[in-house]
Amino acid sequence: MWKARLSELEFDERELSEVLDTLHSAWITAGPRTQAFEKAFAELIGTAEAVAVSNGTAALFLALKALGVGPGDEVLCPSMTFVATAAAVMHCGATPVLVDICSLENPTMDPEDAAAKITSRTKGLLPVHYAGIPADMDRLCALAKGNGLFLVEDAAHAPGAMFRGQACGSLGDAGCFSFFGNKNITTAEGGMITTNDPELARRLRLLRSHGMTVTSWDREKGRPAQYDVLEFGFNFRFDDIRAALGLVQLAKLPLFNQKRADLVRHYNERFAETKLGVILPLASLPESKQPSYHIYPVVFDSATERDSIAELLKQDGIQTSIHYPPIHHFSAFQAAFPHVDLPVTEAFAARELTLPLYPSLEEGRVDTIVSSVLYSYTTLKRLYEGEGLSRHHSS
Ligand SMILES: Cc1ncc(COP(=O)(O)O)c(C=O)c1O
């Protein structure tokens, strides 16, 4: 149906062969491959520890839980994110306090708005590296430090992204990654928590497997079968089949991210040539930020323009998406946030459109997509002029 999908799986014979080897190995749950994946991931991020879990949502929830977030606490996070960020806070019994984004060019958590929202109940900050663009970590880390708060990075979009030469996921108390099917590297479902704090890592390992002192792999290796349960935990375990996928994907990550970077440059150049004047968050980054180019967001002039262009692109076989409908618009969250005032988030959410981006996307396809946007835009403009409508009437 689609000529260009938003994202594509990037597997070859190596993933197939490693998964088959795992199936033949007689050990499929968390074991040697999971340990190897954790070690390789910690090396990539430059943290002492990496703890693999069942998905990115579990990573966020477990990190907050292990940091002691509970009822009565507040955690500052953006509304411009996937629902999992705020849901993880809610599942701890705490309240997510929604923070605006900096600007349409920089859709990451605004440190100034965050500072204004700190109360005596605030426990920590949970910024998101939106699209793999590092958040303003100098100011956010200083804010956390100055107020005795923890900082957890939602780095679901950001494996390989760097801030001042340091990897996202190593800048706060913990970093949470997702390996869902549309992410920069995938294990179908999967997640990882990175940290430099050995005590936090110990608690995370306990909590991901029922608080048990012994794992199945320990017993397989001949360690004593008796175990204690040190605290009430969960089953958020990873497994060796997915670790086999993850190890191959991780080895490909530098090349994947380089290809994404090249395609983003191509998109940016083509859009500059169209003179459409759209806002391209990935085109105006300071030197301190080296993104992982997870998605390609474009900000149009108005919601009407964005929606109409999305519809016309669909007719051309080009899949698009919106990242994101903000958290406070969802029915389940509205009761918790009756008086939200996030003007930049509102504007971004109304006008943003995500275009296809994945490593094997061809430059020629990018040309076609940008031409299709230009053609849609021109068609709309003619329509507006014909009907005497203003382009800005519903932004
Ligand atoms: C910003 C963000 N946070 C958290 C998640 C949750 O990850 P998962 O889908 O692996 O639970 C995602 C992924 O979908 C995400 O995009």
Coordinates of N, CA and C and ligand atoms in Angstrom, one line a residue, residues 55-57 60 81-82 84-85 128 154 156-157 178 180 183 190 324, ligand 1:
N55 N 10.7 -3.7 27.9 CA 10.4 -2.6 26.9 C 10.8 -1.3 27.5
G56 N 10.7 -0.2 26.7 CA 11.1 1.1 27.1 C 10.2 1.6 28.2
T57 N 8.9 1.3 28.2 CA 8.0 1.7 29.3 C 8.4 1.1 30.6
L60 N 11.4 3.0 32.0 CA 11.1 4.2 32.7 C 10.4 4.0 34.0
T81 N 5.5 14.2 24.1 CA 6.3 13.0 24.2 C 5.3 11.8 24.0
F82 N 5.8 10.6 23.9 CA 4.9 9.5 23.9 C 4.3 9.2 25.2
A84 N 4.0 6.9 27.2 CA 4.7 6.1 28.2 C 5.5 7.0 29.2
T85 N 6.0 8.1 28.8 CA 6.8 8.9 29.7 C 6.0 9.3 30.9
V128 N 12.9 14.3 27.6 CA 12.9 13.4 26.5 C 13.8 14.0 25.4
D154 N 14.7 10.2 29.2 CA 13.9 9.3 28.3 C 14.6 9.3 27.0
A156 N 14.5 7.0 24.6 CA 13.9 6.1 23.7 C 14.3 6.3 22.2
H157 N 14.5 7.6 21.9 CA 14.8 8.0 20.5 C 16.3 8.2 20.3
S178 N 14.4 2.4 24.3 CA 13.4 1.4 23.8 C 14.0 0.8 22.6
F180 N 11.7 -0.9 20.5 CA 10.5 -1.2 19.8 C 10.8 -1.2 18.3
K183 N 12.3 1.8 16.3 CA 13.4 2.6 16.9 C 14.7 2.4 16.1
G190 N 11.6 -4.3 23.7 CA 12.8 -4.4 24.5 C 13.1 -3.0 25.0
Y324 N 4.0 14.7 18.8 CA 3.0 13.7 19.3 C 1.8 14.5 19.5
Ligands
LIG1 C1 9.7 9.0 23.9 C2 9.3 7.5 24.2 N1 9.3 7.1 25.5 C3 9.0 5.9 25.8 C4 8.7 4.9 24.9 C5 8.3 3.6 25.3 O1 9.0 2.5 24.8 P1 8.3 1.1 24.5 O2 7.4 1.2 23.4 O3 9.5 0.2 24.3 O4 7.6 0.7 25.8 C6 8.7 5.3 23.5 C7 8.5 4.3 22.5 O5 7.6 4.0 21.9 C8 9.0 6.6 23.2 O6 9.0 7.0 21.9

